[in-house]
CSV table of C-alpha atoms in Angstrom, one decimal:
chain,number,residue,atom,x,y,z
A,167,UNK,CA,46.2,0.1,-29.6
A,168,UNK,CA,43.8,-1.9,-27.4
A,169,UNK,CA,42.6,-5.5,-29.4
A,170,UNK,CA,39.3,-4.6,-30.5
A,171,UNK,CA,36.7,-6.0,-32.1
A,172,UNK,CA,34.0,-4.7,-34.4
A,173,UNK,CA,31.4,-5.3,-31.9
A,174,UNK,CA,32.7,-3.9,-29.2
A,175,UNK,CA,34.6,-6.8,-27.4
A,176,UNK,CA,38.1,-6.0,-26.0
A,177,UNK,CA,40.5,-9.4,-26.0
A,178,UNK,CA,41.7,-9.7,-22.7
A,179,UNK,CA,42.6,-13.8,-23.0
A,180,UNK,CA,45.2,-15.7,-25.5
A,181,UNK,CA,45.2,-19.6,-25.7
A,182,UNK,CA,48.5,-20.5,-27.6
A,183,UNK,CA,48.9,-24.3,-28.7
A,184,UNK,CA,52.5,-25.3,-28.6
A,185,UNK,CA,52.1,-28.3,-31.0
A,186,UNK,CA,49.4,-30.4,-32.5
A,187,UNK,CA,51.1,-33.6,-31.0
A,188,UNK,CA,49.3,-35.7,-28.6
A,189,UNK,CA,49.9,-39.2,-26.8
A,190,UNK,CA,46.3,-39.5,-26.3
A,191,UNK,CA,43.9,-40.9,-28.7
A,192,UNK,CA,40.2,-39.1,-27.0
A,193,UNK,CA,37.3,-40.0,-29.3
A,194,UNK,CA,36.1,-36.5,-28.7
A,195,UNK,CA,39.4,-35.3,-30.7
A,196,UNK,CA,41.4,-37.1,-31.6
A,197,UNK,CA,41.0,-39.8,-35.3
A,198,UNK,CA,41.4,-43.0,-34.9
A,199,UNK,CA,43.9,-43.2,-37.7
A,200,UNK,CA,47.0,-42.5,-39.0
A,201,UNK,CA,48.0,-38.5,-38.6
A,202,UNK,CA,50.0,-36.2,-40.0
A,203,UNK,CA,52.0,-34.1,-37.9
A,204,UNK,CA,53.3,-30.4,-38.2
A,205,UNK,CA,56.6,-30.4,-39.3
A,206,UNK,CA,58.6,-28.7,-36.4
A,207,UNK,CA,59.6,-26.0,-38.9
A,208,UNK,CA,56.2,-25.0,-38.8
A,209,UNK,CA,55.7,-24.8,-35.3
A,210,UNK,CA,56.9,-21.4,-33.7
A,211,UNK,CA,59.8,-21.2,-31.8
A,212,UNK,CA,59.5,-20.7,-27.7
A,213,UNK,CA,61.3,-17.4,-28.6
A,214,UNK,CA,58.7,-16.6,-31.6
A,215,UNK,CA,55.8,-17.6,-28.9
A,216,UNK,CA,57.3,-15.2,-26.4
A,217,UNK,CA,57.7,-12.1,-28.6
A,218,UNK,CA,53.9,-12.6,-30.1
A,219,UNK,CA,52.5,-12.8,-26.5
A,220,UNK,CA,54.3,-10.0,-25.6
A,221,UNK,CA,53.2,-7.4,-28.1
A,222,UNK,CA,49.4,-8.8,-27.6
A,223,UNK,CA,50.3,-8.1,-23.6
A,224,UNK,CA,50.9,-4.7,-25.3
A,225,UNK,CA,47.9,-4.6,-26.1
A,226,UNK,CA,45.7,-5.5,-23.4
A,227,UNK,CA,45.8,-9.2,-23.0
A,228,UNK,CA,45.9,-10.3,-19.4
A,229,UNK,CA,45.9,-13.8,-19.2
A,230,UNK,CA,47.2,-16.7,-21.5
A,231,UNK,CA,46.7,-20.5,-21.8
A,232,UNK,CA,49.1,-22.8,-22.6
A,233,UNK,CA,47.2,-25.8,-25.1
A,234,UNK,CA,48.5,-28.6,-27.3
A,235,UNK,CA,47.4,-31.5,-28.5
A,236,UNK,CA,49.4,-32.2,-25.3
A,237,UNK,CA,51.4,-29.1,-24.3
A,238,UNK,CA,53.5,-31.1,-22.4
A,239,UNK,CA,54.7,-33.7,-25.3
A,240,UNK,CA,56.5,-30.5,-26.1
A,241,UNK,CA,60.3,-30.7,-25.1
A,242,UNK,CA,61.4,-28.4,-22.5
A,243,UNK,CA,58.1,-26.5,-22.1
A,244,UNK,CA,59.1,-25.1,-18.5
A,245,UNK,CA,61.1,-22.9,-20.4
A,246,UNK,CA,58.4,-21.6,-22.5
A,247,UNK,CA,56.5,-20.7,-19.5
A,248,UNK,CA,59.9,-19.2,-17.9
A,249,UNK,CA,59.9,-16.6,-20.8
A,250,UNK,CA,56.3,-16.1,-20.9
A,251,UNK,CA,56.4,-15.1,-16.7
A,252,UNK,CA,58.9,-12.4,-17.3
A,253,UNK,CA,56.2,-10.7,-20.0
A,254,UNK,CA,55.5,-7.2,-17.6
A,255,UNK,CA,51.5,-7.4,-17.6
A,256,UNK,CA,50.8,-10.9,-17.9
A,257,UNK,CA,48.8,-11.7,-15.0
A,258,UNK,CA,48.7,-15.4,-15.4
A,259,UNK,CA,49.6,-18.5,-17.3
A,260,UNK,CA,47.8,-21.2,-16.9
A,261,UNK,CA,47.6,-24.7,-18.7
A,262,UNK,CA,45.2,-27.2,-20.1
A,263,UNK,CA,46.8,-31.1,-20.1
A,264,UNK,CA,45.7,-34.4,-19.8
A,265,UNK,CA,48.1,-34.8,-17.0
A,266,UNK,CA,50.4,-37.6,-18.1
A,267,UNK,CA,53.1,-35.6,-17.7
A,268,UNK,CA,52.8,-33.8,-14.9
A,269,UNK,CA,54.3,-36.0,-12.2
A,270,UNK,CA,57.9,-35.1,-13.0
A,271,UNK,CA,57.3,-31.4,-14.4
A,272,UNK,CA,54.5,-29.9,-11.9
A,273,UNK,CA,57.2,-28.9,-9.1
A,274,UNK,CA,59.0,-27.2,-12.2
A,275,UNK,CA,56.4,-25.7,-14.1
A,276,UNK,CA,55.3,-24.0,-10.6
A,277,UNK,CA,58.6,-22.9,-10.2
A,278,UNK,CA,58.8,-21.4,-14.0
A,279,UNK,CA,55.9,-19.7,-13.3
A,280,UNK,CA,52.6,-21.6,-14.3
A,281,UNK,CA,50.1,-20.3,-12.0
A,282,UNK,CA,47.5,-23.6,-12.6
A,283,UNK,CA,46.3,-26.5,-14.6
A,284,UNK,CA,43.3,-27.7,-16.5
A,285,UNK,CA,43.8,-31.8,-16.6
A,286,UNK,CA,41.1,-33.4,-18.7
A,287,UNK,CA,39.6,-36.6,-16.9
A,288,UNK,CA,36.5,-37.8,-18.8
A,289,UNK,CA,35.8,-40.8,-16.3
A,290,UNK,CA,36.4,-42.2,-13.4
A,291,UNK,CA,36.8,-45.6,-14.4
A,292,UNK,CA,39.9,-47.2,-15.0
A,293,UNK,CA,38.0,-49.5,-17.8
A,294,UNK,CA,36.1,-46.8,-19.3
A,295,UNK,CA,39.2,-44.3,-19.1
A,296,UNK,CA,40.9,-46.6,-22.0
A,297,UNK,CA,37.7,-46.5,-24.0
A,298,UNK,CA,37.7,-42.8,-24.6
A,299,UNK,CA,41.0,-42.3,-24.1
A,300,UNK,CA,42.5,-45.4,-26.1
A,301,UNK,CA,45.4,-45.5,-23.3
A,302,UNK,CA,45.5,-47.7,-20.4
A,303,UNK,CA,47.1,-44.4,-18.4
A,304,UNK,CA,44.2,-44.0,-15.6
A,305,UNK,CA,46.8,-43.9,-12.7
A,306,UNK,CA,49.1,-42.0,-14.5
A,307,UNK,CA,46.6,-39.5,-14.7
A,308,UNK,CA,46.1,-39.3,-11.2
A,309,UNK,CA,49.6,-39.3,-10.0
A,310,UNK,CA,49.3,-36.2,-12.2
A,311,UNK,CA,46.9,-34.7,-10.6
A,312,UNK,CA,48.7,-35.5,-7.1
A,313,UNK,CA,51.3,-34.1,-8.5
A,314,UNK,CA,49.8,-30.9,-9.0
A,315,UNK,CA,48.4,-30.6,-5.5
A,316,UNK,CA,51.8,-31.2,-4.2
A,317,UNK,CA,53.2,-28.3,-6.5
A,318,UNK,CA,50.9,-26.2,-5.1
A,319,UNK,CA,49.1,-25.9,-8.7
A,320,UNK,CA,45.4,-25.1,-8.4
A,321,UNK,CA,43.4,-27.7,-10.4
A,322,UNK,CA,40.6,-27.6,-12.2
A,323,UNK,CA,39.0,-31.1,-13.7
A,324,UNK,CA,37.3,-31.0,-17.0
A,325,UNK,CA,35.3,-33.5,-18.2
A,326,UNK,CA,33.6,-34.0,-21.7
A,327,UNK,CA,30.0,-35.3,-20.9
A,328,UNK,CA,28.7,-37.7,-23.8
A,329,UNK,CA,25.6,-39.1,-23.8
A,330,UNK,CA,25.4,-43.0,-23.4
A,331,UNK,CA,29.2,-42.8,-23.2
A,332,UNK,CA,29.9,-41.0,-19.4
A,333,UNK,CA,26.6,-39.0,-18.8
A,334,UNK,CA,25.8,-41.7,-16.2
A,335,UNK,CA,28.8,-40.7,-14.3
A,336,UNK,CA,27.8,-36.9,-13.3
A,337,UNK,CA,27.1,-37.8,-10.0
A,338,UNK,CA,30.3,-40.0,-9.4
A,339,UNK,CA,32.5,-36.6,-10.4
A,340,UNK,CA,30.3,-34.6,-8.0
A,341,UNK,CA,31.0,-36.8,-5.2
A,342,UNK,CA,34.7,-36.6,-6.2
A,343,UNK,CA,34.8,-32.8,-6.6
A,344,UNK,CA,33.8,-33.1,-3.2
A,345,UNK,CA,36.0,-35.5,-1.7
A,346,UNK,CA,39.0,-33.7,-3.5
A,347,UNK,CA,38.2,-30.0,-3.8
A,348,UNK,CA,38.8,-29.9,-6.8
A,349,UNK,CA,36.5,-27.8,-9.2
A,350,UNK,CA,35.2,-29.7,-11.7
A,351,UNK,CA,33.9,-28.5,-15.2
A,352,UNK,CA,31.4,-30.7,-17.4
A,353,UNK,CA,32.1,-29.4,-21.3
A,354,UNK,CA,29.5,-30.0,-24.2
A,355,UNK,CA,30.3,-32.7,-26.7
A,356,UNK,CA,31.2,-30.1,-29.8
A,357,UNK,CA,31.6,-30.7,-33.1
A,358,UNK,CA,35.4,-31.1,-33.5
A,359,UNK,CA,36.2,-34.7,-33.3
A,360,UNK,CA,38.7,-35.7,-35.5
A,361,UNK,CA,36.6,-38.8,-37.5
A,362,UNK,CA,33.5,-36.4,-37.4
A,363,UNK,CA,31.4,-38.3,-36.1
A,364,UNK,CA,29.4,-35.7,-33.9
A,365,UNK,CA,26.0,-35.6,-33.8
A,366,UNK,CA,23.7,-33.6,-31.7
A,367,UNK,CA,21.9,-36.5,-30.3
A,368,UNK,CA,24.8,-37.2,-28.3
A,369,UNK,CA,25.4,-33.9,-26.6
A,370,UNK,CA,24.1,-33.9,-23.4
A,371,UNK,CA,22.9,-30.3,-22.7
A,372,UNK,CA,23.3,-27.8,-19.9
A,373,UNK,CA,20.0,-28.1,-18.7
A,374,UNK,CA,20.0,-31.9,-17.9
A,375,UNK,CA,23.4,-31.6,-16.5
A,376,UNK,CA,21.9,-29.6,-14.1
A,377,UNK,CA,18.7,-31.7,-13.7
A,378,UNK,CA,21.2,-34.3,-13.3
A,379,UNK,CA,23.4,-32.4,-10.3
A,380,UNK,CA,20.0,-31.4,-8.8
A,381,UNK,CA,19.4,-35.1,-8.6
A,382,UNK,CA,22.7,-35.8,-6.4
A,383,UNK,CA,22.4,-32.9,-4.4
A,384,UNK,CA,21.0,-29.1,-3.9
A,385,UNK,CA,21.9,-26.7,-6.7
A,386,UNK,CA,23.2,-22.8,-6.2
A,387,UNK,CA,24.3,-20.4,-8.8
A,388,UNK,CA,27.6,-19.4,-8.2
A,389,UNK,CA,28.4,-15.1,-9.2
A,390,UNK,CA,29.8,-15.6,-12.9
A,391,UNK,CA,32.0,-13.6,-15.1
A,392,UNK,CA,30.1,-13.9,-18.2
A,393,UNK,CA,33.3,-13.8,-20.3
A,394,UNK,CA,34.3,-16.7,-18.4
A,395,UNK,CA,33.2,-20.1,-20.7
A,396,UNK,CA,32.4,-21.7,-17.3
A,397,UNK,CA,28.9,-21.4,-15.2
A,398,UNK,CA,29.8,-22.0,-11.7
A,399,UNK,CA,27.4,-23.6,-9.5
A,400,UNK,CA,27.8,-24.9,-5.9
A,401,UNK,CA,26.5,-28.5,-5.4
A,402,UNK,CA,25.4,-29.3,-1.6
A,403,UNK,CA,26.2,-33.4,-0.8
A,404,UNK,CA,24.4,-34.9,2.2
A,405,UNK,CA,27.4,-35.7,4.8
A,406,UNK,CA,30.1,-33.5,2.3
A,407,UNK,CA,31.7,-30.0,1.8
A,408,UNK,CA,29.8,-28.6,-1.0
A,409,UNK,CA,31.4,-29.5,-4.6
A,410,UNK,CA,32.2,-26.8,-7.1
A,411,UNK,CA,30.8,-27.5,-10.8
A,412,UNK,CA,31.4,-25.6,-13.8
A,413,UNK,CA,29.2,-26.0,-16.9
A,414,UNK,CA,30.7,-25.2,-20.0
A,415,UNK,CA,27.7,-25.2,-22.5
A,416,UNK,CA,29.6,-24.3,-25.8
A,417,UNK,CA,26.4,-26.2,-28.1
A,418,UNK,CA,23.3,-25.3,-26.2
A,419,UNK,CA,24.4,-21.8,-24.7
A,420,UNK,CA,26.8,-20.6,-26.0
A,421,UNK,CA,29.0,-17.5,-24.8
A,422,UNK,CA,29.5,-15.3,-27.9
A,423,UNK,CA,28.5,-11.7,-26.7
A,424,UNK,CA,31.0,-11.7,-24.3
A,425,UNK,CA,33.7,-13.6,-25.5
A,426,UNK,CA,37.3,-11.7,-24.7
A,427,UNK,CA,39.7,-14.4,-26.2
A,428,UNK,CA,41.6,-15.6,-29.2
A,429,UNK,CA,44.0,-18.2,-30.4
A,430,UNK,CA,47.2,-18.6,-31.5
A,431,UNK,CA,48.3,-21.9,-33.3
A,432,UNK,CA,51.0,-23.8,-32.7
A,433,UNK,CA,51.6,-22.8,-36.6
A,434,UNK,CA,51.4,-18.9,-35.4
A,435,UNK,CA,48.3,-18.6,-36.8
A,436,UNK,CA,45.5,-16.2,-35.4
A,437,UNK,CA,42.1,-17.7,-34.6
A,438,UNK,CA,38.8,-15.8,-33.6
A,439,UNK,CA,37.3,-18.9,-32.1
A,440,UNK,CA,37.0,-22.7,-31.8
A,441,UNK,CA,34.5,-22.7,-34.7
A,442,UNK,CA,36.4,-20.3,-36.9
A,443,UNK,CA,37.0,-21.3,-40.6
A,444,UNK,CA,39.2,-19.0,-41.3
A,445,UNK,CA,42.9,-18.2,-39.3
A,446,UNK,CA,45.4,-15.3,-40.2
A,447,UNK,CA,48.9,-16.0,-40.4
A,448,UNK,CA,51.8,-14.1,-38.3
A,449,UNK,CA,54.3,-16.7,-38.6
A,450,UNK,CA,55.1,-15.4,-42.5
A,451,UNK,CA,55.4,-12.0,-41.2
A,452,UNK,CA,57.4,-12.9,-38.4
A,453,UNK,CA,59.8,-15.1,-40.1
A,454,UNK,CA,60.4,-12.2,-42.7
A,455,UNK,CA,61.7,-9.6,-40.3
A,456,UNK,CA,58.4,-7.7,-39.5
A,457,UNK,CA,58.9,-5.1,-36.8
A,458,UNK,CA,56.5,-5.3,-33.8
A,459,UNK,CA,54.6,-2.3,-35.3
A,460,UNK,CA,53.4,-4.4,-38.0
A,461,UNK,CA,52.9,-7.1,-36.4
A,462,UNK,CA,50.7,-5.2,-34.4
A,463,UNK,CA,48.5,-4.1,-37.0
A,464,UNK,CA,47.9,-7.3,-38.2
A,465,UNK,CA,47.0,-8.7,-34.9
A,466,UNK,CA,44.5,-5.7,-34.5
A,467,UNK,CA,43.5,-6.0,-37.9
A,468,UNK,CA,42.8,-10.3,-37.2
A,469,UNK,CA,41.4,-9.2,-34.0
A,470,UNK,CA,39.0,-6.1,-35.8
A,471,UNK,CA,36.8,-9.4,-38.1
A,472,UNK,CA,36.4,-11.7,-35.2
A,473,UNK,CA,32.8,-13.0,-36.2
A,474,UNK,CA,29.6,-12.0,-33.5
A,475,UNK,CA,29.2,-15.8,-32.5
A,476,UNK,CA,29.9,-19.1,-34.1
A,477,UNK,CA,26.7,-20.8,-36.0
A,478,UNK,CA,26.7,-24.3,-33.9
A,479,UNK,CA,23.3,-23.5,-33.6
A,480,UNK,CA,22.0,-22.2,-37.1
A,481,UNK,CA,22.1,-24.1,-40.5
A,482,UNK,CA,24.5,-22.2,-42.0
A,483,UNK,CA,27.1,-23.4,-39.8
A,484,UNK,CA,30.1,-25.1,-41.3
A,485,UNK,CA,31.9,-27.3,-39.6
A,486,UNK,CA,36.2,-26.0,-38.8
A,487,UNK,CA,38.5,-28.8,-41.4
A,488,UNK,CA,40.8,-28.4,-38.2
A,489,UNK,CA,39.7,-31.0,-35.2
A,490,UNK,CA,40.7,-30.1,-31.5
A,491,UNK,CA,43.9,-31.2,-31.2
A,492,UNK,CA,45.2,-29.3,-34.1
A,493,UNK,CA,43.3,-26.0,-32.8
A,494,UNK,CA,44.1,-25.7,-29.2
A,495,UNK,CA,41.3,-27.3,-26.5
């Protein structure tokens, strides 16, 4: 029973949060006061995580991303991805973190299985990194990414572009991606901050990202999978190795018709997309002694109303009660 949507989209991709928990603060998620955690009752179980993915695997799902809040605030989360690597079908699990705890774990996350890493850096200014961030954890950062490279962990770089905030910094990340080799993806501001205070005037758009890259250098299309979230282009630097940038242009383009993935809460809830109002619970099910046949037919049957595209873009949109961090970046 392949996971099919009503408009013909087959889910190839899972992103599972692991908790809601973060020791970051990012304006572009996070509130600025108080929160109320998930219980840990409420959050599946490694095991629960494991049998869930592996029926979806079942069903056609290739690939799956590990997401938080933080994933790796989560105790013990090698272990996780040890269980998840021994799923027959799963071609790869990869992980989206803001790297803080990556320099003791990357050697054993590669080992476990993780096959690379998404680590969010928004700036590259120690000064500005604490403004957006609200943690003075710049180097920390990049020992994590270090310690990525030295765990053999392909890294990817993905920055949240804001205007007056870190547009003026497109360049400077260019340059970098250069230096580094590592790919680096500029995201959309979108509307899932937790004080809600997005507003479209402050998204800076595909288009003069681009305009901006052609400034720093030339500008070629890279081939793109266009159920990937990412437009690749290849920027040429006088005097460097060209610089891989992706564009991820959730507000202004987005992806819809080809979307192939869901979510999975750290709650074990299903959700159709970022934007989605609505989730569908498994954890009830599961916790009640479903067998995998059923809980099959709910996933398919979750899977079967995914909406056609979210309404960013339209004025009936409504914007998700849930910010990032309690989604899954």
């Amino acid at each position: 029973m392949p996971l099919v949507d009503r408009f013909g989209r087959t889910i190839r991709k899972l992103r599972i949060s692991v908790t809601d928990r973060c020791n970051f603060r990012c304006v572009y998620c996070m509130p600025a006061g108080p929160i109320a955690w998930l219980p840990r009752h409420q959050l599946l179980t490694y095991e629960e995580i494991t049998r869930l993915t592996g029926i979806m695997v079942g069903m056609g799902v290739e690939k799956v991303r590990l997401t938080g809040g933080e994933p790796l605030a989560r105790r013990d989360i090698p272990r996780l991805v040890r269980l998840l690597s021994g799923i027959e079908g799963l071609h790869s699990i990869s992980m989206t973190t803001n790297g803080y705890f990556l320099p003791p774990l990357a050697q054993e996350l590669r080992q476990a299985g993780l096959t690379s890493v998404n680590i969010s850096l928004d700036t590259l200014r120690r000064d500005r990194f604490l403004k957006i961030t609200g943690r003075d954890y710049f180097d920390r950062v990049m020992e994590g990414i270090e310690a990525a490279d030295a765990a053999g962990l392909p890294v990817k770089i993905n920055a949240v572009v804001m205007r007056d905030f870190n547009d003026d910094e497109i360049g400077d990340f260019s340059r970098w991606a250069a230096e580094t080799g590592h790919a680096v993806r500029f995201i959309e501001f979108m509307p899932l901050d937790g004080d809600q205070r997005w507003d479209r005037s402050r998204v800076v758009t595909a288009e003069e990202i681009l305009a901006r890259l052609a400034d720093v250098g030339s500008v070629e299309p890279v081939h793109n999978d266009p159920s990937e979230p990412a437009r690749l282009y290849r920027v040429g630097l006088p005097g460097a190795r060209p610089a891989v940038i992706g564009i991820i242009p959730t507000v202004s383009q987005p992806f819809c018709r080809h979307c192939d993935r869901i979510r999975l809460t750290a709650e074990g809830r299903i959700r159709n997309c970022l934007f989605a109002v609505e989730e569908h619970d498994l954890r009830t099910l599961l916790r009640s002694g479903a067998d995998d046949a059923t809980l099959a037919e709910a996933i398919a049957q979750a899977v079967w109303i995914k909406w056609e595209g979210h309404l960013i873009n339209r004025p009936e949109f409504r914007r998700p009660a849930k910010a990032m961090y309690a989604i899954g970046g």
